[in-house]
Coordinates of C-alpha atoms and ligand atoms in Angstrom, one line a residue:
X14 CA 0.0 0.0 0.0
X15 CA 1.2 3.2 -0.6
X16 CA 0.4 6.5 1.5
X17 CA -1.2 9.4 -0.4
X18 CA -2.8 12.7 0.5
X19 CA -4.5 13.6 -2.7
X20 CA -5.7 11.6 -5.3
X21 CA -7.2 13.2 -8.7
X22 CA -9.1 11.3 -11.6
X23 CA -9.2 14.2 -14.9
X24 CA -10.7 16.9 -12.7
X25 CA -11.7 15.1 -9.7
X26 CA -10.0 15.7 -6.9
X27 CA -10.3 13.8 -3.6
X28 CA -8.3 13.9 -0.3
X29 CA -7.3 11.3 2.4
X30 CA -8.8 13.0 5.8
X31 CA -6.0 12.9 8.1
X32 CA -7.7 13.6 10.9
X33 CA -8.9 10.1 10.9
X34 CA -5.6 8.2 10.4
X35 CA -3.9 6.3 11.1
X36 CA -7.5 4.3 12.2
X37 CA -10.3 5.2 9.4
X38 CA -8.9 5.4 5.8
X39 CA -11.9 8.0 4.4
X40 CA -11.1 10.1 1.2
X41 CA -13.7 13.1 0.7
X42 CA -14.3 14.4 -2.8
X43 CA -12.9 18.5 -2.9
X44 CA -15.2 20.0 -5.7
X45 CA -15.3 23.6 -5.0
X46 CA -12.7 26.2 -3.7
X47 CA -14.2 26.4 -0.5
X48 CA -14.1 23.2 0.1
X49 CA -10.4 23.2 -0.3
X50 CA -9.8 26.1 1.7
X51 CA -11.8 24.3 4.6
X52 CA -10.0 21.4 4.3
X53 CA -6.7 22.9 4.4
X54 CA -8.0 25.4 8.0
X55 CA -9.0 22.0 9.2
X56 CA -6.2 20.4 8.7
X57 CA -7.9 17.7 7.1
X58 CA -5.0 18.0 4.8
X59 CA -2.2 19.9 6.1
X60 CA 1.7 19.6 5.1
X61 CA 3.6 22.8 3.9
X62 CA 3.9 21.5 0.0
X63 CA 0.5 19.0 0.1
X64 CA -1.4 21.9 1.1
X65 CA 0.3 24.0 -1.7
X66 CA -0.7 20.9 -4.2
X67 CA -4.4 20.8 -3.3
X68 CA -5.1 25.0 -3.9
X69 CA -3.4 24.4 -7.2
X70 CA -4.9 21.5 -8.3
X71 CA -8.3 22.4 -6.9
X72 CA -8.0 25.9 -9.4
X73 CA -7.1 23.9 -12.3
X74 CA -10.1 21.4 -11.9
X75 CA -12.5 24.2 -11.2
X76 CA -11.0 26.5 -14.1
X77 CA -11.0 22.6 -16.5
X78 CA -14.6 22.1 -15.7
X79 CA -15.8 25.7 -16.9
X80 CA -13.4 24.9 -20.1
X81 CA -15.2 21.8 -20.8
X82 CA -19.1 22.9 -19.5
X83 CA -21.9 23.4 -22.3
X84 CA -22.8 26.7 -20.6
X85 CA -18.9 28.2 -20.0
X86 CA -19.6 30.9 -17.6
X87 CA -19.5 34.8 -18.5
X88 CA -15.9 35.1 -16.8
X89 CA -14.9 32.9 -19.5
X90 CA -15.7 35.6 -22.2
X91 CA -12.4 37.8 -21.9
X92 CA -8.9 38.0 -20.1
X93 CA -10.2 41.0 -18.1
X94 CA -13.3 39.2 -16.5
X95 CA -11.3 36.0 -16.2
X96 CA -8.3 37.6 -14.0
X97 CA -10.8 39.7 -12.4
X98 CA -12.8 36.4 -11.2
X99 CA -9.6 34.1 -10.7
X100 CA -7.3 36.4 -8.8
X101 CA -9.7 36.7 -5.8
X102 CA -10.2 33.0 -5.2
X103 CA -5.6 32.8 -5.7
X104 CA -5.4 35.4 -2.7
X105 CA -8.3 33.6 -0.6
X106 CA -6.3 30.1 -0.7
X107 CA -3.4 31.7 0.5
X108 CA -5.2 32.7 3.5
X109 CA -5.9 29.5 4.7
X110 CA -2.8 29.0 6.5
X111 CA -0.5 32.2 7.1
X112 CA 2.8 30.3 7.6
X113 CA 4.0 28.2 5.1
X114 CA 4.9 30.2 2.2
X115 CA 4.7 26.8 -0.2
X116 CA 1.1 27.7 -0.6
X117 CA 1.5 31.8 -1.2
X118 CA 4.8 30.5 -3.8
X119 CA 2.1 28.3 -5.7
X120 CA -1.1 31.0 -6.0
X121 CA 1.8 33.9 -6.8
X122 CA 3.1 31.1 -9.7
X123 CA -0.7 31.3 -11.2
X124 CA -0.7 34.6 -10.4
X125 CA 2.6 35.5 -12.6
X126 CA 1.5 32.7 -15.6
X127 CA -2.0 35.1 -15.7
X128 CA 0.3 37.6 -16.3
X129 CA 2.3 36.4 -18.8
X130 CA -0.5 34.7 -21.0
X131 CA -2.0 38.1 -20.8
X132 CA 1.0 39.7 -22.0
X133 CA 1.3 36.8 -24.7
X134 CA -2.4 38.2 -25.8
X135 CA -3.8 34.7 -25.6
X136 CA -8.2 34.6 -25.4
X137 CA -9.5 33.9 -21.8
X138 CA -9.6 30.3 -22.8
X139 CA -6.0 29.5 -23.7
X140 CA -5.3 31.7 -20.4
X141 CA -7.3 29.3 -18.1
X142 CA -6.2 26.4 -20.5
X143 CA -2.6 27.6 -19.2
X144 CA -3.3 28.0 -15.5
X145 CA -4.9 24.4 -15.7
X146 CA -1.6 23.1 -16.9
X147 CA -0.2 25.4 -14.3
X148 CA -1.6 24.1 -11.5
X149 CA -1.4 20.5 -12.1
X150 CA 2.5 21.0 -13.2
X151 CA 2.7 22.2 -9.4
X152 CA 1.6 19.0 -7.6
X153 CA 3.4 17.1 -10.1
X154 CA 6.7 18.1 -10.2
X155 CA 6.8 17.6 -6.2
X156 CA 7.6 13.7 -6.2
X157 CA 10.6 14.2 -8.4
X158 CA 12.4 17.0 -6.2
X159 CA 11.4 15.6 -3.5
X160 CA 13.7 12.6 -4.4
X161 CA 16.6 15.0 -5.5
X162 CA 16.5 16.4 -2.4
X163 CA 16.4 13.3 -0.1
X164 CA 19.5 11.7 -2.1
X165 CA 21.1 15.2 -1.8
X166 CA 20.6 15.1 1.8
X167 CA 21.4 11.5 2.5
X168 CA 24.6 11.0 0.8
X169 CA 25.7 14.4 2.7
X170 CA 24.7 13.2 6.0
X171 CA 26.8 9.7 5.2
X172 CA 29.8 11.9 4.2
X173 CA 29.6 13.6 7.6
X174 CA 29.4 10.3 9.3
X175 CA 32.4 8.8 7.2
X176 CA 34.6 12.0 8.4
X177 CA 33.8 11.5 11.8
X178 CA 35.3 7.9 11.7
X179 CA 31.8 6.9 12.5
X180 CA 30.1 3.7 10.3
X181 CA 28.0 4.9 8.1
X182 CA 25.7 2.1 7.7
X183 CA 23.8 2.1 10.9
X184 CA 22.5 5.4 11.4
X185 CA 20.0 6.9 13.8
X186 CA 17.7 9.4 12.6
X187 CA 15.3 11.3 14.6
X188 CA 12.4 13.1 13.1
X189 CA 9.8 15.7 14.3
X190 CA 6.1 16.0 12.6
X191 CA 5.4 14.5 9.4
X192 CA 6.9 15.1 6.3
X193 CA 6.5 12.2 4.4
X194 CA 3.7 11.2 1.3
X195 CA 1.1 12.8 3.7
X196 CA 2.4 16.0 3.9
X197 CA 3.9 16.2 0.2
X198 CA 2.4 14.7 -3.1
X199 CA 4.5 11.7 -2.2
X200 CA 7.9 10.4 -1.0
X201 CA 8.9 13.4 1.3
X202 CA 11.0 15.5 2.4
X203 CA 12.4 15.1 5.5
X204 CA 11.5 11.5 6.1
X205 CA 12.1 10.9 2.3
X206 CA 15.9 11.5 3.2
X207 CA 15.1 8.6 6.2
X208 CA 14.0 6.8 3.4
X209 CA 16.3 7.4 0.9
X210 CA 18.7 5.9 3.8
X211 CA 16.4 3.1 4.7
X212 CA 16.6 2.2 0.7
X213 CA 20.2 2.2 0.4
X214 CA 21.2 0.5 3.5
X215 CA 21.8 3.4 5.7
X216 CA 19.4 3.3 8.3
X217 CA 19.4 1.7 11.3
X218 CA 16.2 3.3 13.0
X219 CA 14.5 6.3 12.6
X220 CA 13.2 8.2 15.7
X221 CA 9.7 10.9 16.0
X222 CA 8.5 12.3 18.3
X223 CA 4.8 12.4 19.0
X224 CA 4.1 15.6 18.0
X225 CA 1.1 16.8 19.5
X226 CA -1.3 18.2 20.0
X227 CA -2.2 17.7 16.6
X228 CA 0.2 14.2 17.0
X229 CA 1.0 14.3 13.2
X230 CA 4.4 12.1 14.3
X231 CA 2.4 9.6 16.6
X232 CA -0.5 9.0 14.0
X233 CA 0.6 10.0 10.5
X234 CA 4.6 9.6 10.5
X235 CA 4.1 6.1 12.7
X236 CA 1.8 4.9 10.0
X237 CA 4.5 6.0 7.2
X238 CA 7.1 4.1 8.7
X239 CA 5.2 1.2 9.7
X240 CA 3.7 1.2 5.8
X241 CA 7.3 1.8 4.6
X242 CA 8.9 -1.5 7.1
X243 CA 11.4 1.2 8.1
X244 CA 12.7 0.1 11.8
X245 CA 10.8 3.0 14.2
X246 CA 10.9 3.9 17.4
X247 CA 8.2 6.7 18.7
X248 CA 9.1 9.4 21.7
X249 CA 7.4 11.7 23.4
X250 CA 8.1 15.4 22.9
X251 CA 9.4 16.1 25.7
X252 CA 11.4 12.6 25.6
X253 CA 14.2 14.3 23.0
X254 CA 16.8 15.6 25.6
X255 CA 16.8 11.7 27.4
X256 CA 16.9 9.9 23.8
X257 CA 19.9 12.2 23.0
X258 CA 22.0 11.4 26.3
X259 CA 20.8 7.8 25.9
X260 CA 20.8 6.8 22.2
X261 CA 23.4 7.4 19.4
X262 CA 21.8 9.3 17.0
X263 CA 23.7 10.7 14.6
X264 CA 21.0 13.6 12.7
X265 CA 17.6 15.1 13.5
X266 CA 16.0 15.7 10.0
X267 CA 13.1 18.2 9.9
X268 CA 10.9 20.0 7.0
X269 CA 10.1 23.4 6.9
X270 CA 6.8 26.0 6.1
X271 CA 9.3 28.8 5.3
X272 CA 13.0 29.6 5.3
X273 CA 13.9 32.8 6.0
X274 CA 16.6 34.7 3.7
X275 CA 19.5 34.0 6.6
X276 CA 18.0 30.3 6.8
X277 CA 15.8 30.7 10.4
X278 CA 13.6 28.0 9.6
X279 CA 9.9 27.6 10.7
X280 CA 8.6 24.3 10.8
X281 CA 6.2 22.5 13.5
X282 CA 6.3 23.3 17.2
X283 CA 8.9 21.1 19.4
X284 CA 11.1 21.7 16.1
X285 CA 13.4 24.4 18.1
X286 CA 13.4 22.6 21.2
X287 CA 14.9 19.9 19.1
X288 CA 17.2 22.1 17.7
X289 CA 18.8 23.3 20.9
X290 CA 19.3 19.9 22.1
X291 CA 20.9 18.9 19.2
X292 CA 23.8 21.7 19.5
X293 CA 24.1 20.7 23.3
X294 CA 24.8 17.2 22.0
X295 CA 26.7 17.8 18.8
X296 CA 24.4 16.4 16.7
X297 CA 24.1 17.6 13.5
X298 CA 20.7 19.1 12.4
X299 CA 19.5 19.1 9.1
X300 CA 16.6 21.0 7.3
X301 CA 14.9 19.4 3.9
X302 CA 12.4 21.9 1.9
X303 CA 11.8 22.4 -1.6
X304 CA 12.6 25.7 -2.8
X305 CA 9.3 27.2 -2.7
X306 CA 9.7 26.7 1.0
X307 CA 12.4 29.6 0.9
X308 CA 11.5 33.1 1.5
X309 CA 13.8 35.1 0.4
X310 CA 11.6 38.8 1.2
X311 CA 12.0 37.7 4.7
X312 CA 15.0 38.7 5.9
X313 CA 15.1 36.9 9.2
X314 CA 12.8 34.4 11.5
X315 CA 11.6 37.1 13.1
X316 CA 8.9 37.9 10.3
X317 CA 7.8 34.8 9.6
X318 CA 4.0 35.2 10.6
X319 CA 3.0 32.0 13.2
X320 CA -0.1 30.3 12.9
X321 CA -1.8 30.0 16.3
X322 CA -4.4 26.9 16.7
X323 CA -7.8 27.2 18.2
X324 CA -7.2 26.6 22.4
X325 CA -9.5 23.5 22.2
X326 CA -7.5 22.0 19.9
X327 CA -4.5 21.2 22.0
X328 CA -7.5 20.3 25.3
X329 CA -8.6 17.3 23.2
X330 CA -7.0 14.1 21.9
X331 CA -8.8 12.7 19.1
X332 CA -8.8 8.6 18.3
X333 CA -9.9 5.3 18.3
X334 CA -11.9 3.8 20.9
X335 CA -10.1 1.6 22.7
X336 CA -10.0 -1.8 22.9
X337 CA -11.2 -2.4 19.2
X338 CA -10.5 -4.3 16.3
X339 CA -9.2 -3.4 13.2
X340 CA -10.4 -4.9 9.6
X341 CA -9.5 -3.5 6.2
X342 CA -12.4 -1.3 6.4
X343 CA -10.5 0.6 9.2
X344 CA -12.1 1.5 12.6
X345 CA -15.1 3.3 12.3
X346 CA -16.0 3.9 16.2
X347 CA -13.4 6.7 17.0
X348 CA -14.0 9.5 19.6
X349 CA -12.7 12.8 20.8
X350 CA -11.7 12.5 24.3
X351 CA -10.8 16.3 26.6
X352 CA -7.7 16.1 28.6
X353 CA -8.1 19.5 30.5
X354 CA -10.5 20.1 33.5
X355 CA -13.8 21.5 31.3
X356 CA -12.8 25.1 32.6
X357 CA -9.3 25.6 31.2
X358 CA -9.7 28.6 28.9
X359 CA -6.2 29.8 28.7
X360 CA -3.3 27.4 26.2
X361 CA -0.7 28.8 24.3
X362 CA -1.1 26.7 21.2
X363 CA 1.0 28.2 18.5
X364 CA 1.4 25.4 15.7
X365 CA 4.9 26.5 14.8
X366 CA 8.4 28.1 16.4
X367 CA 11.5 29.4 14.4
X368 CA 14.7 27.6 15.0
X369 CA 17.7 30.2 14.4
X370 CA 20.3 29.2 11.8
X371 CA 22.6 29.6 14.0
X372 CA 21.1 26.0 15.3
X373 CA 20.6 24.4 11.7
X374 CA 24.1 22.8 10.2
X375 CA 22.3 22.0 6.6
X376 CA 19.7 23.4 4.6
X377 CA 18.9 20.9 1.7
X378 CA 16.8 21.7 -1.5
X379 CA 16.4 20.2 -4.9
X380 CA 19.5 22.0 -5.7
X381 CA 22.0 20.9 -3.1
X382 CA 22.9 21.3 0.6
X383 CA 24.0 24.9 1.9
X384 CA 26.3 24.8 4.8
X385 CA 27.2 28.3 6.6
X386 CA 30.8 29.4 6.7
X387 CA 33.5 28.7 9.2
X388 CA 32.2 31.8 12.1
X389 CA 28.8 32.7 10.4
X390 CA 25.6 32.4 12.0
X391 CA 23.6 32.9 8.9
X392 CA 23.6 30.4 5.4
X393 CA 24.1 32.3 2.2
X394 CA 20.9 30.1 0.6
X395 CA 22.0 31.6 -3.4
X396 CA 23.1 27.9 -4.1
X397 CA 20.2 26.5 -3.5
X398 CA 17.4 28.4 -4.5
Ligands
LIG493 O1 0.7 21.9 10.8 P1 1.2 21.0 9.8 O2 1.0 19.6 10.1 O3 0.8 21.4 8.4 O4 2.8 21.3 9.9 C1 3.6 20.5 9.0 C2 5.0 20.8 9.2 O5 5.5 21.5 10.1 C3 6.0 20.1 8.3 O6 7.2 19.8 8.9 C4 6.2 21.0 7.1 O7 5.0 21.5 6.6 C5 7.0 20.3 6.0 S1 6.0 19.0 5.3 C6 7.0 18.4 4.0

């Protein structure tokens, strides 16, 4: 079986609802742009590039189905009505999630081939004929870097290893979140460099931690691995500082939902407290984004806007009823259970932090690895963007 957070059929689109996993496989059909934008506040999807993938692909089906309906709609008529109806619904996608910049990178990319087709003086429908191809080229081309990357990233790591006098063929790998086929349009990015070492030998184990609240590493990356046979081991969040001064591990491996122009790197909460242990124990730590990930108008961390979840959010733990049985059909019976005396009003429940590149030894894209220079604090990123 393999893992996958959208599937599309010409200009259907449908979703695996991650809130359910790892217990009830349900896909729900995405047929208008509200629907997507829902899906993606909900976190019914969610996952920096996925969530980029599913505005992009959910524009092109909408803008396909008015190419190929008997009554094309009015906005169809010219370039001027078209941009004037398409360019609202770009901006509105974007706002479903303010921090990861995959999603504004994909909505500016229609944005700018609008422009361009314009310029070319195409008619309305070879403009939305364009952005069609647009947006599925966007959720397409993910797999394929996302491999670059995780062979760029992997075969570093091993040369880092090798020059410590260390063997390179039983690493430990911890992870934090997921980043895997879930959270991309397949393979990964941070845990597709744990597989990338799992597939040539490398790996000895791979490490996450839990993750919560929303517990995408104790119910989406546990599912990846166990899908993948990679050898896992799950921890706690606030188990990272004891698995350090107990266990070799030799790299924490993260993704990112933007990299700042100096290389502070936002990416799940827990990510920074990881970060810090990982100086303390000399371990280095490695970030793996696609380029579209990099934000290079932000100058440093300190702008990166930071989603903050709904309070209830982190009060509840959501899964399946316990004991139960599980058939191919998955486990239907699951329930949200509170944690928190009824009362609690006041959580701090940001769902990111910035980890300082000062922390970060590699930042890995499609088009390499950047490491900073001997005494700097910041990466020069012009390599691999
Ligand atoms: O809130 P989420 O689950 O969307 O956060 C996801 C992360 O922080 C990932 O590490 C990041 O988006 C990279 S996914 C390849």
């Amino acid at each position: 079986m393999t893992l996958t957070s959208i599937k599309t059929s010409g200009d259907k689109i449908e979703i695996i609802n991650q809130l359910l996993l790892p217990h009830t496989t349900e896909f729900i059909e995405i047929d208008t742009i509200e629907q997507a934008y829902d899906a993606i506040k909900s976190m019914r999807i969610r996952g920096a590039p996925a969530i980029a993938s599913l505005a992009a692909l959910t524009i092109a089906s909408h803008l396909s189905r008015a190419l190929h309906s008997q009554t094309p709609p009015d906005w169809l008529s010219s370039p001027e009505l078209l941009s004037a109806y398409v360019t609202p619904k770009l901006n509105y996608l974007y706002t479903a999630r303010p921090t990861a910049v995959n999603l504004g990178a994909a909505m500016r990319r229609l944005k700018n081939r609008l422009r361009t087709a314009r310029e070319e003086g195409k008619d309305a429908r070879a403009i939305a004929q364009d952005l069609v191809d647009e947006g599925r080229e966007i959720d397409a081309e993910d797999v394929a870097r996302n491999k670059t990357m995780s062979k760029w990233g992997g075969d570093w790591l091993v040369d880092q290893v090798k020059a410590k006098g260390k063997d390179p063929e039983g690493l430990n790998v911890m992870t934090v979140c997921n980043t895997g086929s879930l959270a991309t349009s397949g393979y990964g990015t941070a845990l597709g460099l744990i597989t990338y070492l799992h597939e040539t030998k490398k790996l000895s184990r791979a490490f996450f931690t839990q993750s919560t609240p929303y517990h995408q590493g104790s119910r989406l990356t546990a599912l990846e691995l166990l899908t993948l046979n990679i050898p896992a081991t799950m921890l706690c969040d606030s188990m990272v500082g004891s698995l350090f001064q107990h266990h070799d591990i030799h790299a924490v491996v993260v993704g990112a939902d933007r990299i700042a122009r100096n290389g502070d790197t936002a990416n799940k909460v827990g990510t920074y407290n990881a970060a810090v242990l990982a100086a303390r124990h000399n371990i280095p730590f490695i970030v793996v984004a696609p380029i579209s990930t990099v934000d290079l108008d932000i100058a440093d961390g300190s702008a990166i806007p930071i989603e903050q979840r709904p309070p209830i959010e982190a009060r509840l733990v959501r899964g399946a009823v316990y004991p139960f049985t599980l058939n191919g059909q998955g486990v239907k019976e699951q329930a949200t259970v509170m944690v928190t005396p009824e009362n609690l009003e006041s959580v701090y429940n940001p769902s990111f932090d910035v980890t300082p590149a000062e922390l970060i030894s590699a930042i890995v894209t499609e088009k390499g690895v950047a490491v900073k220079a001997d005494g700097e604090n910041a990466f020069d990123l012009s390599s691999v963007v």
